[in-house]
Amino acid sequence: MPTALVLGASRGLGLEFAKQYLADGWSVYATHRAEADRVRLRDLGAQTLALDVLAADDLAGLAWQLEGERVDVAVVNAGVYGPRNSNPQHPPTNGEFDLVMHTNVLAPMRLLPRLAPLLGPARGTLAFMSSRMGSISATGAGHGMLYRVSKAAENMVARLAHVELGALGVRVLTLHPGWVRTDMGGPNAEVEVSASVAGMRRVIADAVAWPGGGFYDYRGQSLAW
Ligand SMILES: NC(=O)c1ccc[n+]([C@@H]2O[C@H](COP(=O)([O-])OP(=O)(O)OC[C@H]3O[C@@H](n4cnc5c(N)ncnc54)[C@H](OP(=O)(O)O)[C@@H]3O)[C@@H](O)[C@H]2O)c1
């Protein structure tokens, strides 16, 4: 039975990844912060792990709890959007900058050495939940400035992971889920969460059609960096 590790599985896209892999009979490690989310994930059949990606102790705890485990798919999903009014006329405060950059950039960087020993033995796939808003060449609007900057930086983390972990046989993907109806995407978003995750799981599952090092959307389209 293959194993998935979903980092940030309490709601939205992460919860849907956990549900869909469980429905397919996978063994799923799912991380949460709140106790109510631990109970919900446990009741779904996941093995739960407490993880605030901002807490160094939690990252260390994740590593020892999973020591010796083989992970076929790890999804780095936890993320925040930050201030909705961030644009070139409204730069972020120190606190806003720190929260978004620590969650979306520093945490993925710190996760890499924790995830490599789990994914390497399985020659697994590491999927970063990025965004088209992190594409520098496709930038056409100034809104969401802080989020865009963080996702562009996360894309570089993913590319560096591809270079480094690729040598261990790990396939690294940068994914755009679409504009999805979650707490972050809001009720007017275009894509249903189940369709987004089903599409991304199709991409994750086919290493020939979607090789490591790529930036793909949930329909499998290649995106420009
Ligand atoms: N929805 C979209 O349209 C869209 C588009 C492009 C990219 N994305 C990306 O997809 C990912 C998931 O988005 P979503 O729409 O599902 O967002 P969401 O509904 O707001 O869920 C965010 C998830 O991240 C977790 N999280 C946030 N900060 C965390 C921290 N410090 N430690 C651990 N977990 C933390 C949350 O956990 P708690 O419940 O504990 O807060 C929650 O599980 C994000 O990386 C986002 O940038 C989303």
PDB file of N, CA, C and O in Angstrom, residues 137-197:
ATOM      1  N   SER A 137       7.012  35.436 -15.012  1.00  0.00           N
ATOM      2  CA  SER A 137       6.801  35.826 -16.410  1.00  0.00           C
ATOM      3  C   SER A 137       5.321  36.020 -16.741  1.00  0.00           C
ATOM      4  O   SER A 137       4.993  36.746 -17.679  1.00  0.00           O
ATOM      5  N   ALA A 138       4.404  35.418 -15.967  1.00  0.00           N
ATOM      6  CA  ALA A 138       2.974  35.562 -16.256  1.00  0.00           C
ATOM      7  C   ALA A 138       2.321  36.675 -15.438  1.00  0.00           C
ATOM      8  O   ALA A 138       1.096  36.832 -15.480  1.00  0.00           O
ATOM      9  N   THR A 139       3.115  37.447 -14.699  1.00  0.00           N
ATOM     10  CA  THR A 139       2.527  38.474 -13.826  1.00  0.00           C
ATOM     11  C   THR A 139       1.832  39.552 -14.646  1.00  0.00           C
ATOM     12  O   THR A 139       2.450  40.154 -15.528  1.00  0.00           O
ATOM     13  N   GLY A 140       0.533  39.764 -14.340  1.00  0.00           N
ATOM     14  CA  GLY A 140      -0.223  40.762 -15.098  1.00  0.00           C
ATOM     15  C   GLY A 140      -1.004  41.706 -14.217  1.00  0.00           C
ATOM     16  O   GLY A 140      -1.773  42.535 -14.716  1.00  0.00           O
ATOM     17  N   ALA A 141      -0.840  41.594 -12.884  1.00  0.00           N
ATOM     18  CA  ALA A 141      -1.577  42.458 -11.959  1.00  0.00           C
ATOM     19  C   ALA A 141      -0.772  42.592 -10.681  1.00  0.00           C
ATOM     20  O   ALA A 141       0.074  41.744 -10.374  1.00  0.00           O
ATOM     21  N   GLY A 142      -1.051  43.674  -9.934  1.00  0.00           N
ATOM     22  CA  GLY A 142      -0.263  43.938  -8.735  1.00  0.00           C
ATOM     23  C   GLY A 142      -0.888  43.446  -7.453  1.00  0.00           C
ATOM     24  O   GLY A 142      -0.234  43.443  -6.398  1.00  0.00           O
ATOM     25  N   HIS A 143      -2.176  43.005  -7.516  1.00  0.00           N
ATOM     26  CA  HIS A 143      -2.815  42.588  -6.263  1.00  0.00           C
ATOM     27  C   HIS A 143      -2.187  41.294  -5.748  1.00  0.00           C
ATOM     28  O   HIS A 143      -1.628  40.520  -6.521  1.00  0.00           O
ATOM     29  N   GLY A 144      -2.299  41.102  -4.450  1.00  0.00           N
ATOM     30  CA  GLY A 144      -1.694  39.920  -3.841  1.00  0.00           C
ATOM     31  C   GLY A 144      -0.174  39.965  -3.889  1.00  0.00           C
ATOM     32  O   GLY A 144       0.474  38.921  -3.996  1.00  0.00           O
ATOM     33  N   MET A 145       0.396  41.163  -3.780  1.00  0.00           N
ATOM     34  CA  MET A 145       1.841  41.307  -3.971  1.00  0.00           C
ATOM     35  C   MET A 145       2.645  40.389  -3.053  1.00  0.00           C
ATOM     36  O   MET A 145       3.552  39.684  -3.509  1.00  0.00           O
ATOM     37  N   LEU A 146       2.320  40.431  -1.760  1.00  0.00           N
ATOM     38  CA  LEU A 146       3.114  39.641  -0.817  1.00  0.00           C
ATOM     39  C   LEU A 146       2.989  38.148  -1.113  1.00  0.00           C
ATOM     40  O   LEU A 146       3.980  37.413  -1.108  1.00  0.00           O
ATOM     41  N   TYR A 147       1.772  37.705  -1.394  1.00  0.00           N
ATOM     42  CA  TYR A 147       1.550  36.288  -1.713  1.00  0.00           C
ATOM     43  C   TYR A 147       2.322  35.906  -2.980  1.00  0.00           C
ATOM     44  O   TYR A 147       2.971  34.856  -3.034  1.00  0.00           O
ATOM     45  N   ARG A 148       2.249  36.759  -3.999  1.00  0.00           N
ATOM     46  CA  ARG A 148       2.962  36.470  -5.254  1.00  0.00           C
ATOM     47  C   ARG A 148       4.463  36.319  -5.007  1.00  0.00           C
ATOM     48  O   ARG A 148       5.108  35.398  -5.529  1.00  0.00           O
ATOM     49  N   VAL A 149       5.021  37.264  -4.231  1.00  0.00           N
ATOM     50  CA  VAL A 149       6.456  37.215  -3.945  1.00  0.00           C
ATOM     51  C   VAL A 149       6.798  35.921  -3.208  1.00  0.00           C
ATOM     52  O   VAL A 149       7.791  35.250  -3.514  1.00  0.00           O
ATOM     53  N   SER A 150       5.934  35.533  -2.261  1.00  0.00           N
ATOM     54  CA  SER A 150       6.218  34.311  -1.500  1.00  0.00           C
ATOM     55  C   SER A 150       6.146  33.074  -2.386  1.00  0.00           C
ATOM     56  O   SER A 150       6.950  32.145  -2.235  1.00  0.00           O
ATOM     57  N   LYS A 151       5.195  33.038  -3.309  1.00  0.00           N
ATOM     58  CA  LYS A 151       5.052  31.853  -4.158  1.00  0.00           C
ATOM     59  C   LYS A 151       6.156  31.803  -5.215  1.00  0.00           C
ATOM     60  O   LYS A 151       6.588  30.713  -5.614  1.00  0.00           O
ATOM     61  N   ALA A 152       6.633  32.981  -5.674  1.00  0.00           N
ATOM     62  CA  ALA A 152       7.792  32.984  -6.580  1.00  0.00           C
ATOM     63  C   ALA A 152       9.003  32.412  -5.850  1.00  0.00           C
ATOM     64  O   ALA A 152       9.776  31.614  -6.412  1.00  0.00           O
ATOM     65  N   ALA A 153       9.160  32.798  -4.588  1.00  0.00           N
ATOM     66  CA  ALA A 153      10.287  32.265  -3.808  1.00  0.00           C
ATOM     67  C   ALA A 153      10.097  30.776  -3.539  1.00  0.00           C
ATOM     68  O   ALA A 153      11.068  29.996  -3.595  1.00  0.00           O
ATOM     69  N   GLU A 154       8.869  30.360  -3.263  1.00  0.00           N
ATOM     70  CA  GLU A 154       8.617  28.925  -3.048  1.00  0.00           C
ATOM     71  C   GLU A 154       8.948  28.134  -4.320  1.00  0.00           C
ATOM     72  O   GLU A 154       9.444  27.004  -4.242  1.00  0.00           O
ATOM     73  N   ASN A 155       8.668  28.733  -5.470  1.00  0.00           N
ATOM     74  CA  ASN A 155       9.007  28.053  -6.728  1.00  0.00           C
ATOM     75  C   ASN A 155      10.512  27.815  -6.819  1.00  0.00           C
ATOM     76  O   ASN A 155      10.962  26.772  -7.312  1.00  0.00           O
ATOM     77  N   MET A 156      11.300  28.763  -6.351  1.00  0.00           N
ATOM     78  CA  MET A 156      12.755  28.563  -6.360  1.00  0.00           C
ATOM     79  C   MET A 156      13.150  27.452  -5.386  1.00  0.00           C
ATOM     80  O   MET A 156      14.035  26.642  -5.696  1.00  0.00           O
ATOM     81  N   VAL A 157      12.486  27.402  -4.245  1.00  0.00           N
ATOM     82  CA  VAL A 157      12.752  26.301  -3.310  1.00  0.00           C
ATOM     83  C   VAL A 157      12.484  24.961  -4.008  1.00  0.00           C
ATOM     84  O   VAL A 157      13.277  24.009  -3.902  1.00  0.00           O
ATOM     85  N   ALA A 158      11.392  24.916  -4.755  1.00  0.00           N
ATOM     86  CA  ALA A 158      11.042  23.675  -5.449  1.00  0.00           C
ATOM     87  C   ALA A 158      12.076  23.317  -6.510  1.00  0.00           C
ATOM     88  O   ALA A 158      12.450  22.150  -6.667  1.00  0.00           O
ATOM     89  N   ARG A 159      12.541  24.324  -7.244  1.00  0.00           N
ATOM     90  CA  ARG A 159      13.556  24.046  -8.273  1.00  0.00           C
ATOM     91  C   ARG A 159      14.864  23.569  -7.638  1.00  0.00           C
ATOM     92  O   ARG A 159      15.519  22.670  -8.157  1.00  0.00           O
ATOM     93  N   LEU A 160      15.231  24.188  -6.530  1.00  0.00           N
ATOM     94  CA  LEU A 160      16.436  23.756  -5.833  1.00  0.00           C
ATOM     95  C   LEU A 160      16.260  22.331  -5.304  1.00  0.00           C
ATOM     96  O   LEU A 160      17.191  21.520  -5.355  1.00  0.00           O
ATOM     97  N   ALA A 161      15.063  22.035  -4.819  1.00  0.00           N
ATOM     98  CA  ALA A 161      14.780  20.675  -4.350  1.00  0.00           C
ATOM     99  C   ALA A 161      14.895  19.689  -5.507  1.00  0.00           C
ATOM    100  O   ALA A 161      15.414  18.574  -5.339  1.00  0.00           O
ATOM    101  N   HIS A 162      14.422  20.096  -6.672  1.00  0.00           N
ATOM    102  CA  HIS A 162      14.530  19.233  -7.860  1.00  0.00           C
ATOM    103  C   HIS A 162      15.996  18.920  -8.149  1.00  0.00           C
ATOM    104  O   HIS A 162      16.353  17.765  -8.422  1.00  0.00           O
ATOM    105  N   VAL A 163      16.827  19.936  -8.079  1.00  0.00           N
ATOM    106  CA  VAL A 163      18.250  19.744  -8.373  1.00  0.00           C
ATOM    107  C   VAL A 163      18.890  18.820  -7.327  1.00  0.00           C
ATOM    108  O   VAL A 163      19.596  17.864  -7.670  1.00  0.00           O
ATOM    109  N   GLU A 164      18.614  19.080  -6.060  1.00  0.00           N
ATOM    110  CA  GLU A 164      19.292  18.348  -4.990  1.00  0.00           C
ATOM    111  C   GLU A 164      18.687  16.971  -4.750  1.00  0.00           C
ATOM    112  O   GLU A 164      19.401  15.983  -4.651  1.00  0.00           O
ATOM    113  N   LEU A 165      17.367  16.918  -4.624  1.00  0.00           N
ATOM    114  CA  LEU A 165      16.726  15.649  -4.298  1.00  0.00           C
ATOM    115  C   LEU A 165      16.579  14.758  -5.532  1.00  0.00           C
ATOM    116  O   LEU A 165      16.439  13.532  -5.400  1.00  0.00           O
ATOM    117  N   GLY A 166      16.620  15.376  -6.705  1.00  0.00           N
ATOM    118  CA  GLY A 166      16.572  14.591  -7.941  1.00  0.00           C
ATOM    119  C   GLY A 166      17.716  13.585  -7.972  1.00  0.00           C
ATOM    120  O   GLY A 166      17.568  12.468  -8.484  1.00  0.00           O
ATOM    121  N   ALA A 167      18.841  13.978  -7.401  1.00  0.00           N
ATOM    122  CA  ALA A 167      19.999  13.075  -7.361  1.00  0.00           C
ATOM    123  C   ALA A 167      19.724  11.843  -6.509  1.00  0.00           C
ATOM    124  O   ALA A 167      20.388  10.815  -6.664  1.00  0.00           O
ATOM    125  N   LEU A 168      18.750  11.936  -5.604  1.00  0.00           N
ATOM    126  CA  LEU A 168      18.375  10.787  -4.766  1.00  0.00           C
ATOM    127  C   LEU A 168      17.253   9.964  -5.406  1.00  0.00           C
ATOM    128  O   LEU A 168      16.757   9.012  -4.808  1.00  0.00           O
ATOM    129  N   GLY A 169      16.815  10.397  -6.583  1.00  0.00           N
ATOM    130  CA  GLY A 169      15.710   9.705  -7.243  1.00  0.00           C
ATOM    131  C   GLY A 169      14.357  10.267  -6.906  1.00  0.00           C
ATOM    132  O   GLY A 169      13.324   9.700  -7.269  1.00  0.00           O
ATOM    133  N   VAL A 170      14.325  11.398  -6.196  1.00  0.00           N
ATOM    134  CA  VAL A 170      13.038  12.009  -5.826  1.00  0.00           C
ATOM    135  C   VAL A 170      12.575  12.927  -6.964  1.00  0.00           C
ATOM    136  O   VAL A 170      13.353  13.712  -7.493  1.00  0.00           O
ATOM    137  N   ARG A 171      11.305  12.791  -7.323  1.00  0.00           N
ATOM    138  CA  ARG A 171      10.712  13.644  -8.360  1.00  0.00           C
ATOM    139  C   ARG A 171      10.048  14.826  -7.666  1.00  0.00           C
ATOM    140  O   ARG A 171       9.232  14.631  -6.758  1.00  0.00           O
ATOM    141  N   VAL A 172      10.383  16.027  -8.098  1.00  0.00           N
ATOM    142  CA  VAL A 172       9.857  17.228  -7.448  1.00  0.00           C
ATOM    143  C   VAL A 172       8.978  17.996  -8.436  1.00  0.00           C
ATOM    144  O   VAL A 172       9.412  18.331  -9.544  1.00  0.00           O
ATOM    145  N   LEU A 173       7.753  18.259  -8.016  1.00  0.00           N
ATOM    146  CA  LEU A 173       6.788  18.973  -8.857  1.00  0.00           C
ATOM    147  C   LEU A 173       6.358  20.275  -8.195  1.00  0.00           C
ATOM    148  O   LEU A 173       6.212  20.337  -6.975  1.00  0.00           O
ATOM    149  N   THR A 174       6.147  21.283  -9.009  1.00  0.00           N
ATOM    150  CA  THR A 174       5.564  22.543  -8.554  1.00  0.00           C
ATOM    151  C   THR A 174       4.172  22.599  -9.174  1.00  0.00           C
ATOM    152  O   THR A 174       4.036  22.552 -10.397  1.00  0.00           O
ATOM    153  N   LEU A 175       3.147  22.693  -8.316  1.00  0.00           N
ATOM    154  CA  LEU A 175       1.775  22.568  -8.818  1.00  0.00           C
ATOM    155  C   LEU A 175       0.956  23.832  -8.563  1.00  0.00           C
ATOM    156  O   LEU A 175       1.099  24.487  -7.526  1.00  0.00           O
ATOM    157  N   HIS A 176       0.081  24.145  -9.517  1.00  0.00           N
ATOM    158  CA  HIS A 176      -0.922  25.201  -9.357  1.00  0.00           C
ATOM    159  C   HIS A 176      -2.287  24.521  -9.333  1.00  0.00           C
ATOM    160  O   HIS A 176      -2.674  23.876 -10.319  1.00  0.00           O
ATOM    161  N   PRO A 177      -3.025  24.651  -8.225  1.00  0.00           N
ATOM    162  CA  PRO A 177      -4.283  23.908  -8.110  1.00  0.00           C
ATOM    163  C   PRO A 177      -5.455  24.508  -8.874  1.00  0.00           C
ATOM    164  O   PRO A 177      -6.545  23.916  -8.882  1.00  0.00           O
ATOM    165  N   GLY A 178      -5.242  25.643  -9.545  1.00  0.00           N
ATOM    166  CA  GLY A 178      -6.368  26.407 -10.081  1.00  0.00           C
ATOM    167  C   GLY A 178      -6.818  27.399  -9.024  1.00  0.00           C
ATOM    168  O   GLY A 178      -6.240  27.474  -7.921  1.00  0.00           O
ATOM    169  N   TRP A 179      -7.829  28.178  -9.351  1.00  0.00           N
ATOM    170  CA  TRP A 179      -8.443  29.074  -8.368  1.00  0.00           C
ATOM    171  C   TRP A 179      -9.590  28.274  -7.745  1.00  0.00           C
ATOM    172  O   TRP A 179     -10.610  28.031  -8.396  1.00  0.00           O
ATOM    173  N   VAL A 180      -9.394  27.822  -6.518  1.00  0.00           N
ATOM    174  CA  VAL A 180     -10.215  26.759  -5.940  1.00  0.00           C
ATOM    175  C   VAL A 180     -11.078  27.283  -4.790  1.00  0.00           C
ATOM    176  O   VAL A 180     -10.616  28.096  -3.972  1.00  0.00           O
ATOM    177  N   ARG A 181     -12.312  26.748  -4.719  1.00  0.00           N
ATOM    178  CA  ARG A 181     -13.250  27.148  -3.657  1.00  0.00           C
ATOM    179  C   ARG A 181     -12.850  26.530  -2.315  1.00  0.00           C
ATOM    180  O   ARG A 181     -13.290  25.434  -1.967  1.00  0.00           O
ATOM    181  N   THR A 182     -11.980  27.255  -1.608  1.00  0.00           N
ATOM    182  CA  THR A 182     -11.563  26.900  -0.248  1.00  0.00           C
ATOM    183  C   THR A 182     -11.658  28.171   0.582  1.00  0.00           C
ATOM    184  O   THR A 182     -12.039  29.225   0.072  1.00  0.00           O
ATOM    185  N   ASP A 183     -11.243  28.090   1.854  1.00  0.00           N
ATOM    186  CA  ASP A 183     -11.212  29.308   2.663  1.00  0.00           C
ATOM    187  C   ASP A 183     -10.328  30.357   1.991  1.00  0.00           C
ATOM    188  O   ASP A 183     -10.653  31.544   1.966  1.00  0.00           O
ATOM    189  N   MET A 184      -9.198  29.920   1.426  1.00  0.00           N
ATOM    190  CA  MET A 184      -8.301  30.875   0.785  1.00  0.00           C
ATOM    191  C   MET A 184      -8.865  31.369  -0.548  1.00  0.00           C
ATOM    192  O   MET A 184      -8.854  32.566  -0.837  1.00  0.00           O
ATOM    193  N   GLY A 185      -9.352  30.463  -1.353  1.00  0.00           N
ATOM    194  CA  GLY A 185      -9.850  30.836  -2.686  1.00  0.00           C
ATOM    195  C   GLY A 185     -11.162  31.594  -2.655  1.00  0.00           C
ATOM    196  O   GLY A 185     -11.447  32.387  -3.549  1.00  0.00           O
ATOM    197  N   GLY A 186     -11.978  31.361  -1.623  1.00  0.00           N
ATOM    198  CA  GLY A 186     -13.253  32.057  -1.488  1.00  0.00           C
ATOM    199  C   GLY A 186     -14.361  31.394  -2.288  1.00  0.00           C
ATOM    200  O   GLY A 186     -14.116  30.519  -3.129  1.00  0.00           O
ATOM    201  N   PRO A 187     -15.615  31.829  -2.031  1.00  0.00           N
ATOM    202  CA  PRO A 187     -16.773  31.161  -2.633  1.00  0.00           C
ATOM    203  C   PRO A 187     -16.934  31.408  -4.135  1.00  0.00           C
ATOM    204  O   PRO A 187     -17.646  30.667  -4.808  1.00  0.00           O
ATOM    205  N   ASN A 188     -16.279  32.444  -4.662  1.00  0.00           N
ATOM    206  CA  ASN A 188     -16.433  32.746  -6.089  1.00  0.00           C
ATOM    207  C   ASN A 188     -15.374  32.098  -6.969  1.00  0.00           C
ATOM    208  O   ASN A 188     -15.344  32.341  -8.176  1.00  0.00           O
ATOM    209  N   ALA A 189     -14.521  31.299  -6.352  1.00  0.00           N
ATOM    210  CA  ALA A 189     -13.443  30.669  -7.130  1.00  0.00           C
ATOM    211  C   ALA A 189     -14.026  29.728  -8.177  1.00  0.00           C
ATOM    212  O   ALA A 189     -15.171  29.283  -8.090  1.00  0.00           O
ATOM    213  N   GLU A 190     -13.189  29.411  -9.170  1.00  0.00           N
ATOM    214  CA  GLU A 190     -13.672  28.721 -10.377  1.00  0.00           C
ATOM    215  C   GLU A 190     -13.752  27.206 -10.230  1.00  0.00           C
ATOM    216  O   GLU A 190     -14.547  26.565 -10.907  1.00  0.00           O
ATOM    217  N   VAL A 191     -12.899  26.626  -9.377  1.00  0.00           N
ATOM    218  CA  VAL A 191     -12.710  25.171  -9.416  1.00  0.00           C
ATOM    219  C   VAL A 191     -13.155  24.543  -8.099  1.00  0.00           C
ATOM    220  O   VAL A 191     -12.848  25.047  -7.012  1.00  0.00           O
ATOM    221  N   GLU A 192     -13.868  23.433  -8.202  1.00  0.00           N
ATOM    222  CA  GLU A 192     -14.274  22.638  -7.044  1.00  0.00           C
ATOM    223  C   GLU A 192     -13.037  21.932  -6.485  1.00  0.00           C
ATOM    224  O   GLU A 192     -12.188  21.447  -7.248  1.00  0.00           O
ATOM    225  N   VAL A 193     -12.947  21.874  -5.153  1.00  0.00           N
ATOM    226  CA  VAL A 193     -11.737  21.319  -4.545  1.00  0.00           C
ATOM    227  C   VAL A 193     -11.510  19.864  -4.962  1.00  0.00           C
ATOM    228  O   VAL A 193     -10.371  19.445  -5.191  1.00  0.00           O
ATOM    229  N   SER A 194     -12.601  19.095  -5.107  1.00  0.00           N
ATOM    230  CA  SER A 194     -12.431  17.677  -5.484  1.00  0.00           C
ATOM    231  C   SER A 194     -11.833  17.552  -6.891  1.00  0.00           C
ATOM    232  O   SER A 194     -10.979  16.690  -7.139  1.00  0.00           O
ATOM    233  N   ALA A 195     -12.260  18.422  -7.818  1.00  0.00           N
ATOM    234  CA  ALA A 195     -11.737  18.369  -9.195  1.00  0.00           C
ATOM    235  C   ALA A 195     -10.270  18.805  -9.229  1.00  0.00           C
ATOM    236  O   ALA A 195      -9.446  18.226  -9.946  1.00  0.00           O
ATOM    237  N   SER A 196      -9.951  19.819  -8.443  1.00  0.00           N
ATOM    238  CA  SER A 196      -8.557  20.292  -8.395  1.00  0.00           C
ATOM    239  C   SER A 196      -7.633  19.189  -7.905  1.00  0.00           C
ATOM    240  O   SER A 196      -6.595  18.899  -8.525  1.00  0.00           O
ATOM    241  N   VAL A 197      -8.008  18.570  -6.807  1.00  0.00           N
ATOM    242  CA  VAL A 197      -7.135  17.548  -6.219  1.00  0.00           C
ATOM    243  C   VAL A 197      -7.091  16.299  -7.099  1.00  0.00           C
ATOM    244  O   VAL A 197      -6.019  15.694  -7.281  1.00  0.00           O
TER     245      VAL A 197
END
